[in-house]
Structure formats: structure tokens, C-alpha cells
XYZ file of N, CA, C and O in Angstrom:
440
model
N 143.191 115.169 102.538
C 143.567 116.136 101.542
C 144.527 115.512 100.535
O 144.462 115.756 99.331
N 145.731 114.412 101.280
C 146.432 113.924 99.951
C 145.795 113.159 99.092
O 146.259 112.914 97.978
N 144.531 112.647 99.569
C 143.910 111.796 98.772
C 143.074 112.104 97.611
O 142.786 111.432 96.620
N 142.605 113.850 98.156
C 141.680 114.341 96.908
C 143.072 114.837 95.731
O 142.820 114.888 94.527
N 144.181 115.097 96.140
C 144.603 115.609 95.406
C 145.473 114.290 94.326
O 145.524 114.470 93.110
N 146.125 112.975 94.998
C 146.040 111.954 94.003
C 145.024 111.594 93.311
O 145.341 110.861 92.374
N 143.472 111.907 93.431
C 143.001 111.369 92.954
C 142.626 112.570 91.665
O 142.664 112.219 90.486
N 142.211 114.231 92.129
C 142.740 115.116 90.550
C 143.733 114.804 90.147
O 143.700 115.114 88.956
N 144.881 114.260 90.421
C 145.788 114.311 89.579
C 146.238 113.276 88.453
O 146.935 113.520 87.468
N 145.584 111.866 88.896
C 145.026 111.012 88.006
C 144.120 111.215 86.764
O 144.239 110.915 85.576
N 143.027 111.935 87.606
C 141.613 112.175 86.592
C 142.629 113.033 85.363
O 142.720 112.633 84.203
N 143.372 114.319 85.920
C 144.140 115.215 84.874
C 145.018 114.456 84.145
O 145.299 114.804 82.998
N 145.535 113.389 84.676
C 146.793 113.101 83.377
C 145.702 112.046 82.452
O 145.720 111.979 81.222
N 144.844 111.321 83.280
C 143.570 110.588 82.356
C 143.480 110.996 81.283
O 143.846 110.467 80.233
N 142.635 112.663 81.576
C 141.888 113.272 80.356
C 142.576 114.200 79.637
O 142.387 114.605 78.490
N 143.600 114.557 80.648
C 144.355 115.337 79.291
C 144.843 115.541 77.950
O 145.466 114.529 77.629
N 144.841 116.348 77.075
C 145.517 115.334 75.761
C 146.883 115.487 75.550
O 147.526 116.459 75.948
N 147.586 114.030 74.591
C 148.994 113.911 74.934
C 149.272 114.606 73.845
O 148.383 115.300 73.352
N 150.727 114.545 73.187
C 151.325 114.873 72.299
C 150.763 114.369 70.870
O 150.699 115.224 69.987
N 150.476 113.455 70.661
C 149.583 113.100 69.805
C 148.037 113.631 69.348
O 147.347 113.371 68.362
N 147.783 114.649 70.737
C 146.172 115.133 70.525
C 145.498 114.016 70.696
O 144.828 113.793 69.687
N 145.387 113.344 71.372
C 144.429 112.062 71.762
C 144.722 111.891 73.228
O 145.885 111.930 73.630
N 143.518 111.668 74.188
C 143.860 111.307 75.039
C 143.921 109.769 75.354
O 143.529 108.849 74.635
N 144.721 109.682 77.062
C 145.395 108.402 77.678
C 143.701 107.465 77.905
O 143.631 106.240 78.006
N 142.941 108.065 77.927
C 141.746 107.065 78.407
C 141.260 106.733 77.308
O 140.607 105.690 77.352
N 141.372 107.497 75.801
C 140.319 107.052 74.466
C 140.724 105.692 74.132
O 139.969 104.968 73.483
N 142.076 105.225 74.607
C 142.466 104.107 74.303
C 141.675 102.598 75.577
O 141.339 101.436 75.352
N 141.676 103.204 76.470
C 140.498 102.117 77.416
C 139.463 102.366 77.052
O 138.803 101.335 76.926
N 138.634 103.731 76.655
C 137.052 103.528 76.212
C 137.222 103.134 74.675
O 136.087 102.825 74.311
N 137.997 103.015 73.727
C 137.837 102.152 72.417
C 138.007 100.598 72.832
O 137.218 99.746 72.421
N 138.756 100.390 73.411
C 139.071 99.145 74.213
C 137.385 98.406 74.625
O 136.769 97.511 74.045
N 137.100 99.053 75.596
C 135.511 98.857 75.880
C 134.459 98.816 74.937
O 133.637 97.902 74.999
N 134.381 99.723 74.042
C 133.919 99.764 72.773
C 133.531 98.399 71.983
O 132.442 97.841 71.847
N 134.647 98.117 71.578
C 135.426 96.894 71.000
C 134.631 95.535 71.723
O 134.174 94.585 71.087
N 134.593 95.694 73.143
C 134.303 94.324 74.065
C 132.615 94.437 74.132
O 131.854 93.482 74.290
N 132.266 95.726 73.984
C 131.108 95.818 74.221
C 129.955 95.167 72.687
O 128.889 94.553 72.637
N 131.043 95.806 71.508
C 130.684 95.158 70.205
C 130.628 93.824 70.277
O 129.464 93.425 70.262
N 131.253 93.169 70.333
C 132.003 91.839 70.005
C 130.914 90.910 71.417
O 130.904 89.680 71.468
N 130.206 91.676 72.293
C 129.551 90.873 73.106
C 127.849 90.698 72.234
O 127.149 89.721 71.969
N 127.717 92.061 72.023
C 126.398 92.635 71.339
C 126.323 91.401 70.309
O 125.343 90.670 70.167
N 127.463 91.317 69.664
C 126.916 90.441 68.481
C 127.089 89.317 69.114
O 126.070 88.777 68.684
N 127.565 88.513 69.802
C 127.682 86.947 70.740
C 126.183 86.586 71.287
O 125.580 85.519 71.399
N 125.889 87.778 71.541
C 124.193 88.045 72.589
C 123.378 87.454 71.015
O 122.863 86.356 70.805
N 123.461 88.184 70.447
C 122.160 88.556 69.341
C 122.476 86.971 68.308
O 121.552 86.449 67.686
N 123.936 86.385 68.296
C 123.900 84.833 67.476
C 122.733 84.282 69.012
O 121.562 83.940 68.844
N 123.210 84.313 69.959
C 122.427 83.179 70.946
C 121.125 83.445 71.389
O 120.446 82.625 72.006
N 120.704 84.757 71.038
C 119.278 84.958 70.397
C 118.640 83.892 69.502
O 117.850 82.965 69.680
N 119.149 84.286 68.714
C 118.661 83.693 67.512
C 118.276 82.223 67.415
O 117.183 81.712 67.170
N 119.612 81.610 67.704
C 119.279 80.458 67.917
C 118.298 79.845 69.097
O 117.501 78.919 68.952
N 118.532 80.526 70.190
C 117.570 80.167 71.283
C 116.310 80.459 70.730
O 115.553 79.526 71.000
N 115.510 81.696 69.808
C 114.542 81.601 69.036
C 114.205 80.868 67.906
O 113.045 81.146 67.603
N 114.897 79.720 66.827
C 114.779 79.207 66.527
C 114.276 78.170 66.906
O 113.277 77.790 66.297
N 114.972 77.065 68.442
C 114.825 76.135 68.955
C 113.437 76.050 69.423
O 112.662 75.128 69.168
N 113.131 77.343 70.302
C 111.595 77.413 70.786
C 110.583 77.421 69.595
O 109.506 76.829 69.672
N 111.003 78.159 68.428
C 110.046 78.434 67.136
C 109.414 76.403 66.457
O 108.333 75.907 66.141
N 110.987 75.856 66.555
C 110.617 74.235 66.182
C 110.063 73.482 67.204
O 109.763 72.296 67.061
N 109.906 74.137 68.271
C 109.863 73.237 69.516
C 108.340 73.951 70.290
O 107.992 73.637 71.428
N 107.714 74.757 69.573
C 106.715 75.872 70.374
C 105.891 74.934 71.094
O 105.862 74.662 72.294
N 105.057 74.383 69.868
C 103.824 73.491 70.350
C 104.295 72.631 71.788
O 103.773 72.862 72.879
N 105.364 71.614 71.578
C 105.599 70.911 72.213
C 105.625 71.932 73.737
O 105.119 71.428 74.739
N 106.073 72.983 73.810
C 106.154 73.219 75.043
C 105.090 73.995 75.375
O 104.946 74.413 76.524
N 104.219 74.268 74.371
C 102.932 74.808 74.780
C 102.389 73.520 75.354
O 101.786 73.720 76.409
N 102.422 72.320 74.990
C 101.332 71.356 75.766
C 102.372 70.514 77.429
O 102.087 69.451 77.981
N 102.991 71.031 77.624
C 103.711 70.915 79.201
C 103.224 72.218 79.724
O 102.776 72.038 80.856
N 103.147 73.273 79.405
C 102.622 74.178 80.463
C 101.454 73.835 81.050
O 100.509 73.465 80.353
N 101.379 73.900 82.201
C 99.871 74.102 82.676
C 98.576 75.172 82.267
O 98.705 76.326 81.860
N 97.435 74.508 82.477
C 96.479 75.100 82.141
C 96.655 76.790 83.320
O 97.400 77.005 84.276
N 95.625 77.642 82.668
C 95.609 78.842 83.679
C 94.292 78.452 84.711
O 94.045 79.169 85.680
N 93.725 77.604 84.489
C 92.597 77.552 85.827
C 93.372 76.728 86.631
O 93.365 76.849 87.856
N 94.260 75.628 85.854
C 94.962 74.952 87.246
C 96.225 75.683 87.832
O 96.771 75.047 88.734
N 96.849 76.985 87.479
C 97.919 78.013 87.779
C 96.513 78.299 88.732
O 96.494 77.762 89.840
N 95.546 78.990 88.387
C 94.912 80.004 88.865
C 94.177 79.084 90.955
O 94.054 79.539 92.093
N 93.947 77.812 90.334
C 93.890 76.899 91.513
C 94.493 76.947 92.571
O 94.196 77.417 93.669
N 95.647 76.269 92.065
C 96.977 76.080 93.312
C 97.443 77.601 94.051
O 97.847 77.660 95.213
N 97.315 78.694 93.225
C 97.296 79.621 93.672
C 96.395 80.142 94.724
O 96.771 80.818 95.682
N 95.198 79.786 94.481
C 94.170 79.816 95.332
C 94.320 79.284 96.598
O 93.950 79.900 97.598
N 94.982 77.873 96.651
C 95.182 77.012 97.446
C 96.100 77.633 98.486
O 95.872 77.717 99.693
N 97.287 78.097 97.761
C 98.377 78.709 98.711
C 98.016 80.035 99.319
O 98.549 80.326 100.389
N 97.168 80.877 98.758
C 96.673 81.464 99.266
C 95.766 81.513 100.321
O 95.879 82.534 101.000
N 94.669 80.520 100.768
C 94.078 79.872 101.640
C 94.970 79.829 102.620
O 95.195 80.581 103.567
N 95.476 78.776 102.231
C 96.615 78.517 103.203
C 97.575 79.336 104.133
O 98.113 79.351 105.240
N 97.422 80.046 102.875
C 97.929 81.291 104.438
C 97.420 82.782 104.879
O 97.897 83.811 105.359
N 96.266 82.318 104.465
C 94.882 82.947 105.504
C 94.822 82.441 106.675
O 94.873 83.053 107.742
N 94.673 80.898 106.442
C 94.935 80.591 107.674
C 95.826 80.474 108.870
O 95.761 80.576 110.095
N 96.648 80.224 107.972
C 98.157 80.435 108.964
C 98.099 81.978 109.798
O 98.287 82.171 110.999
N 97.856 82.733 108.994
C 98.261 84.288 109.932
C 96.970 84.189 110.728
O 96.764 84.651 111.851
N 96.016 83.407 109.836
C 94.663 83.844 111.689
C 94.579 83.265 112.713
O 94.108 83.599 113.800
N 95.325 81.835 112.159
C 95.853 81.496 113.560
C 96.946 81.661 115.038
O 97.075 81.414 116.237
N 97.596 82.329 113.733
C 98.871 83.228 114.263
C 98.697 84.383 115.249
O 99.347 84.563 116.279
N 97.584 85.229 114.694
C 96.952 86.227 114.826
C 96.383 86.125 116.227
O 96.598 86.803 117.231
N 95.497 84.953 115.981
C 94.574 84.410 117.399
C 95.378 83.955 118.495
O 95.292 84.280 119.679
N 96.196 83.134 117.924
C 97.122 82.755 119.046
C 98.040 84.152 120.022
O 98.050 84.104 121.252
N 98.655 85.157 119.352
C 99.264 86.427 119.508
C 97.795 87.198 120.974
O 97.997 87.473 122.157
N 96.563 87.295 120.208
C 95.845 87.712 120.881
C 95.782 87.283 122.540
O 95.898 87.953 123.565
N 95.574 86.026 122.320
C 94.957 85.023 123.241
C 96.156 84.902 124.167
O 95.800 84.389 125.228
N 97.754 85.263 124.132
C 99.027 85.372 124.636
C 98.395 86.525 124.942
O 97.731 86.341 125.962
N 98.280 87.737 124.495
C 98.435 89.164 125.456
C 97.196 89.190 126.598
O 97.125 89.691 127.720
N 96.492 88.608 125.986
C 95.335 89.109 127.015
C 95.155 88.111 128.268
O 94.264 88.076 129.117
N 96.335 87.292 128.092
C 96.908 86.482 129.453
C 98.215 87.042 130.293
O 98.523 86.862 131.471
N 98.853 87.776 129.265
C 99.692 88.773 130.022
C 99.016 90.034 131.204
O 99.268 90.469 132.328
N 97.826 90.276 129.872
C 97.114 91.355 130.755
C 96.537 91.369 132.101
O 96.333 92.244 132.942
N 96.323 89.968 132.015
C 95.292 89.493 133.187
C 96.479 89.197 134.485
O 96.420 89.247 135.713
N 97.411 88.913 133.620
C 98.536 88.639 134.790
C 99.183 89.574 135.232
O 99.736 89.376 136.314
N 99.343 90.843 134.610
C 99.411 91.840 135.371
C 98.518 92.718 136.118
O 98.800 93.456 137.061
N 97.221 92.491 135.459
C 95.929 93.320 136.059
C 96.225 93.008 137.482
O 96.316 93.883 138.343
N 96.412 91.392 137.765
C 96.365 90.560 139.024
C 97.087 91.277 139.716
O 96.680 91.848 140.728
N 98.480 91.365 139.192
C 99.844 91.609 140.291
C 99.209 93.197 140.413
O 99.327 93.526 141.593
N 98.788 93.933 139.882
C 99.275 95.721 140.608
C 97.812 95.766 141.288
O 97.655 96.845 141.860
N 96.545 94.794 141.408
C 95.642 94.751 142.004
C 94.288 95.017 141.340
O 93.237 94.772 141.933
N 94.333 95.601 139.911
C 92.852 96.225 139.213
C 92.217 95.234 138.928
O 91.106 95.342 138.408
């Protein structure tokens, strides 16, 4: 209970307004404001330039990407690959229980 009530009593002197008619928090959310501006535009210069660099540089990194049949390949490949893995996994899992089974069928006599 003391805790809900420090914590209304914070939120109230927060939002209340002072003598001035402004409240104690407009000065941390202009504050934020301010940081949030001043990032917006930092973001949008290193935009720019990062779109420039790729714009002079496109081709060149269009011919390092790989082709899509050889993406579409290796994909294939890894995929295979672990088809097989789980059916062997799979088989092996099987081929364990139904040696359990037998080993208990044995012991209770069926």
C-alpha cells in the first residue's frame, strides 16, 4: 500500500501544473523531443549517404551476389541434407523402441 501511494504521488506532482501553468514533465518530454529530432536528422544524413555509396557502387555489387539458381541450389542441398538427417534419426528412434518393447514384452511374459 505505501508503494501505490509513492508512486500516485509522484505521477501527481509529475503532471500537475506549477505556478507557471506548465507542467514538471513538459520539460523531460521537450527534452526528448529535442533528442528525438536531432537523431531523426543524424539517421536521414547516414541514409543518404549510405544511398549514394550503393547508387556509385550498384553494379559492382550486383556482380558479387550470387546467381538465384545457385541460392536456389545450395538451398536444395541443405535441405536434402536434412531429410536425411531426421530419417535417420527417425529410424534410429524407431528401431530403439521396438527393442525396448521386445524387452519388456520378454520380462512380464507376452
Amino acid at each position: 500500500m505505501l508503494m501505490g501511494v509513492a508512486i500516485g504521488t509522484t505521477v501527481t506532482l509529475l503532471l500537475r501544473r506549477g505556478p507557471r501553468g506548465s507542467r514538471p514533465a513538459g520539460a523531460i518530454l521537450a527534452a526528448a523531443g529535442t533528442g528525438t529530432a536531432a537523431a531523426g536528422r543524424w539517421a536521414g544524413r547516414g541514409a543518404k549517404r549510405g544511398a549514394t555509396w550503393v547508387g556509385d557502387r550498384g553494379e559492382e555489387i550486383a556482380d558479387r551476389l550470387p546467381s538465384l539458381d545457385d541460392v536456389a541450389g545450395e538451398i536444395g542441398e541443405y535441405l536434402s541434407a536434412a531429410r536425411e538427417t531426421i530419417s535417420d534419426t527417425v529410424s534410429d528412434e524407431l528401431s530403439d523402441l521396438r527393442k525396448a518393447l521386445r524387452k519388456q514384452r520378454k520380462r512380464i511374459g507376452v
